[in-house]
PDB file of C-alpha atoms in Angstrom:
ATOM      1  CA  MET H 587     -17.342  74.475 -48.457  1.00 55.00           C
ATOM      2  CA  PHE H 588     -19.544  77.543 -48.317  1.00 70.00           C
ATOM      3  CA  ASP H 589     -17.597  79.641 -45.825  1.00 78.00           C
ATOM      4  CA  ASN H 590     -18.956  82.996 -46.984  1.00 77.00           C
ATOM      5  CA  LYS H 591     -22.549  81.836 -46.384  1.00 87.00           C
ATOM      6  CA  MET H 592     -22.082  80.810 -42.740  1.00 95.00           C
ATOM      7  CA  ILE H 593     -23.227  84.072 -41.127  1.00 97.00           C
ATOM      8  CA  VAL H 594     -26.764  84.965 -42.190  1.00 97.00           C
ATOM      9  CA  ASP H 595     -27.070  88.608 -43.267  1.00 96.00           C
ATOM     10  CA  ASP H 596     -29.215  90.866 -41.066  1.00 95.00           C
ATOM     11  CA  SER H 597     -29.455  88.236 -38.309  1.00 97.00           C
ATOM     12  CA  LEU H 598     -27.810  90.058 -35.385  1.00 97.00           C
ATOM     13  CA  LYS H 599     -30.269  90.412 -32.498  1.00 96.00           C
ATOM     14  CA  ALA H 600     -30.061  91.562 -28.899  1.00 95.00           C
ATOM     15  CA  THR H 601     -31.160  88.961 -26.336  1.00 95.00           C
ATOM     16  CA  ALA H 602     -31.906  89.151 -22.614  1.00 92.00           C
ATOM     17  CA  ASP H 603     -28.381  87.949 -21.770  1.00 94.00           C
ATOM     18  CA  GLY H 604     -26.333  89.056 -24.781  1.00 96.00           C
ATOM     19  CA  PHE H 605     -26.867  88.638 -28.518  1.00 97.00           C
ATOM     20  CA  SER H 606     -27.499  86.055 -31.219  1.00 97.00           C
ATOM     21  CA  ILE H 607     -26.798  85.520 -34.895  1.00 98.00           C
ATOM     22  CA  GLU H 608     -28.127  83.002 -37.379  1.00 98.00           C
ATOM     23  CA  ALA H 609     -25.583  80.661 -38.918  1.00 98.00           C
ATOM     24  CA  ARG H 610     -25.392  77.923 -41.523  1.00 96.00           C
ATOM     25  CA  LEU H 611     -23.191  74.858 -41.609  1.00 93.00           C
ATOM     26  CA  PRO H 612     -20.777  75.200 -44.557  1.00 89.00           C
ATOM     27  CA  TYR H 613     -20.486  71.465 -45.219  1.00 86.00           C
ATOM     28  CA  TYR H 614     -22.595  70.352 -48.178  1.00 86.00           C
ATOM     29  CA  ARG H 615     -23.896  67.132 -46.574  1.00 87.00           C
ATOM     30  CA  GLY H 616     -24.876  68.401 -43.150  1.00 90.00           C
ATOM     31  CA  LEU H 617     -23.558  66.716 -40.019  1.00 94.00           C
ATOM     32  CA  GLY H 618     -24.715  64.991 -36.877  1.00 94.00           C
ATOM     33  CA  LEU H 619     -24.472  67.437 -33.988  1.00 97.00           C
ATOM     34  CA  SER H 620     -21.863  65.327 -32.186  1.00 96.00           C
ATOM     35  CA  MET H 621     -19.558  66.022 -35.140  1.00 94.00           C
ATOM     36  CA  ILE H 622     -19.591  69.788 -34.508  1.00 96.00           C
ATOM     37  CA  GLU H 623     -16.381  70.253 -32.504  1.00 94.00           C
ATOM     38  CA  ASN H 624     -16.683  73.994 -31.881  1.00 97.00           C
ATOM     39  CA  VAL H 625     -18.598  77.143 -32.793  1.00 98.00           C
ATOM     40  CA  ALA H 626     -16.446  80.186 -32.029  1.00 98.00           C
ATOM     41  CA  VAL H 627     -17.789  83.744 -32.122  1.00 98.00           C
ATOM     42  CA  THR H 628     -15.850  86.996 -32.001  1.00 98.00           C
ATOM     43  CA  ILE H 629     -17.596  90.364 -31.906  1.00 97.00           C
ATOM     44  CA  ASN H 630     -15.705  93.608 -32.435  1.00 96.00           C
ATOM     45  CA  GLY H 631     -12.444  91.750 -31.742  1.00 96.00           C
ATOM     46  CA  GLU H 632     -13.685  90.224 -28.463  1.00 96.00           C
ATOM     47  CA  THR H 633     -13.905  86.421 -28.391  1.00 97.00           C
ATOM     48  CA  VAL H 634     -17.000  85.014 -26.696  1.00 97.00           C
ATOM     49  CA  PRO H 635     -15.947  82.269 -24.235  1.00 97.00           C
ATOM     50  CA  ARG H 636     -16.910  78.753 -25.379  1.00 97.00           C
ATOM     51  CA  GLU H 637     -19.078  78.203 -22.298  1.00 98.00           C
ATOM     52  CA  ASP H 638     -21.139  81.280 -23.249  1.00 98.00           C
ATOM     53  CA  VAL H 639     -22.107  79.972 -26.710  1.00 98.00           C
ATOM     54  CA  THR H 640     -25.241  77.928 -27.459  1.00 98.00           C
ATOM     55  CA  LEU H 641     -26.700  76.444 -30.648  1.00 98.00           C
ATOM     56  CA  THR H 642     -30.451  76.291 -31.295  1.00 98.00           C
ATOM     57  CA  LEU H 643     -32.013  74.209 -34.080  1.00 98.00           C
ATOM     58  CA  ARG H 644     -35.726  73.605 -34.588  1.00 97.00           C
ATOM     59  CA  GLY H 645     -36.540  74.910 -31.107  1.00 96.00           C
ATOM     60  CA  ARG H 646     -33.938  72.851 -29.198  1.00 97.00           C
ATOM     61  CA  THR H 647     -30.926  74.492 -27.575  1.00 98.00           C
ATOM     62  CA  TRP H 648     -27.573  72.916 -26.689  1.00 98.00           C
ATOM     63  CA  THR H 649     -24.378  74.161 -25.089  1.00 98.00           C
ATOM     64  CA  LEU H 650     -21.281  73.302 -27.096  1.00 98.00           C
ATOM     65  CA  ASP H 651     -20.367  70.645 -24.524  1.00 97.00           C
ATOM     66  CA  GLU H 652     -23.821  69.066 -24.900  1.00 97.00           C
ATOM     67  CA  LEU H 653     -23.349  68.849 -28.693  1.00 96.00           C
ATOM     68  CA  GLU H 654     -20.495  66.384 -28.138  1.00 94.00           C
ATOM     69  CA  THR H 655     -22.961  63.673 -27.056  1.00 96.00           C
ATOM     70  CA  GLU H 656     -25.990  64.595 -29.194  1.00 97.00           C
ATOM     71  CA  TYR H 657     -26.236  61.573 -31.499  1.00 95.00           C
ATOM     72  CA  GLY H 658     -29.922  61.823 -32.402  1.00 94.00           C
ATOM     73  CA  ASP H 659     -30.029  65.138 -34.244  1.00 96.00           C
ATOM     74  CA  ARG H 660     -28.225  66.830 -37.092  1.00 96.00           C
ATOM     75  CA  TRP H 661     -27.561  70.210 -38.657  1.00 96.00           C
ATOM     76  CA  ASN H 662     -28.607  70.028 -42.304  1.00 95.00           C
ATOM     77  CA  PHE H 663     -27.014  71.896 -45.174  1.00 91.00           C
ATOM     78  CA  GLY H 664     -28.645  75.297 -45.646  1.00 92.00           C
ATOM     79  CA  GLU H 665     -30.508  75.079 -42.330  1.00 96.00           C
ATOM     80  CA  LYS H 666     -30.264  78.199 -40.186  1.00 97.00           C
ATOM     81  CA  ALA H 667     -29.267  77.725 -36.556  1.00 98.00           C
ATOM     82  CA  VAL H 668     -29.340  80.407 -33.890  1.00 98.00           C
ATOM     83  CA  VAL H 669     -25.974  80.897 -32.217  1.00 98.00           C
ATOM     84  CA  GLY H 670     -26.601  82.510 -28.847  1.00 98.00           C
ATOM     85  CA  CYS H 671     -23.857  84.376 -26.996  1.00 98.00           C
ATOM     86  CA  LYS H 672     -23.958  85.547 -23.402  1.00 96.00           C
ATOM     87  CA  ARG H 673     -22.496  89.020 -22.987  1.00 93.00           C
ATOM     88  CA  ALA H 674     -23.141  90.950 -19.798  1.00 87.00           C
ATOM     89  CA  ALA H 675     -22.496  94.311 -21.472  1.00 84.00           C
ATOM     90  CA  GLY H 676     -24.974  93.544 -24.256  1.00 86.00           C
ATOM     91  CA  LEU H 677     -24.555  95.380 -27.560  1.00 91.00           C
ATOM     92  CA  THR H 678     -25.254  98.933 -28.587  1.00 92.00           C
ATOM     93  CA  PRO H 679     -27.323  99.575 -31.709  1.00 94.00           C
ATOM     94  CA  GLY H 680     -25.283 100.048 -34.857  1.00 95.00           C
ATOM     95  CA  GLU H 681     -22.698  98.114 -36.853  1.00 97.00           C
ATOM     96  CA  HIS H 682     -20.683  95.286 -35.319  1.00 97.00           C
ATOM     97  CA  HIS H 683     -17.929  93.151 -36.823  1.00 98.00           C
ATOM     98  CA  VAL H 684     -18.879  89.496 -36.295  1.00 98.00           C
ATOM     99  CA  GLU H 685     -16.562  86.550 -36.915  1.00 98.00           C
ATOM    100  CA  LEU H 686     -17.710  82.922 -36.849  1.00 98.00           C
ATOM    101  CA  ALA H 687     -15.541  79.796 -36.953  1.00 97.00           C
ATOM    102  CA  GLU H 688     -17.024  76.289 -37.097  1.00 96.00           C
ATOM    103  CA  THR H 689     -14.858  73.242 -36.464  1.00 94.00           C
ATOM    104  CA  MET H 690     -16.293  69.971 -37.823  1.00 93.00           C
ATOM    105  CA  ARG H 691     -15.278  66.321 -37.706  1.00 89.00           C
ATOM    106  CA  ILE H 692     -15.758  64.768 -41.146  1.00 88.00           C
ATOM    107  CA  SER H 693     -15.171  61.025 -41.264  1.00 80.00           C
ATOM    108  CA  TYR H 694     -13.210  60.781 -44.507  1.00 82.00           C
ATOM    109  CA  LEU H 695     -10.912  63.768 -43.925  1.00 79.00           C
ATOM    110  CA  PRO H 696      -7.550  63.144 -42.220  1.00 81.00           C
ATOM    111  CA  PHE H 697      -7.775  66.549 -40.492  1.00 77.00           C
ATOM    112  CA  VAL H 698     -10.421  68.518 -38.605  1.00 81.00           C
ATOM    113  CA  PRO H 699     -11.398  71.538 -40.734  1.00 83.00           C
ATOM    114  CA  THR H 700     -12.286  74.907 -39.276  1.00 89.00           C
ATOM    115  CA  THR H 701     -14.212  77.188 -41.604  1.00 90.00           C
ATOM    116  CA  LYS H 702     -14.503  80.923 -40.999  1.00 95.00           C
ATOM    117  CA  ASP H 703     -16.728  83.793 -42.033  1.00 95.00           C
ATOM    118  CA  ALA H 704     -16.756  87.467 -41.038  1.00 96.00           C
ATOM    119  CA  LYS H 705     -19.359  90.143 -41.695  1.00 97.00           C
ATOM    120  CA  MET H 706     -20.434  93.576 -40.566  1.00 97.00           C
ATOM    121  CA  LEU H 707     -23.919  93.211 -39.107  1.00 97.00           C
ATOM    122  CA  ARG H 708     -26.240  95.967 -37.947  1.00 96.00           C
ATOM    123  CA  LEU H 709     -28.091  95.770 -34.660  1.00 95.00           C
ATOM    124  CA  MET H 710     -31.274  97.814 -34.929  1.00 87.00           C
ATOM    125  CA  ALA H 711     -32.345 100.028 -32.038  1.00 74.00           C
TER     126      ALA H 711
END
């Protein structure tokens, strides 16, 4: 697994309804989107609610609940996805501590792994 490569450096951006980061899947084979159980984001110690997180790949956006039944698309190894997070307060420019946890269902593993990464990212003014 490539846990320390999950959060893409210098990818923190302000959005109209919160913020986004770019993320990679740490599993070396890539996975069908229905096999992504959860994408959890914490910023400055504050967990973003699951219903406020989206995943965008190749121009298509899904809520985490919609990923559960997305059988026709996949997240490939090394491919950057945009993880969008709604946050009414937005973010101030400067450094922010971002944590990312991805829970994946892998057919030959007898457990459901959750991989984690954390980085300090700078939001430019």
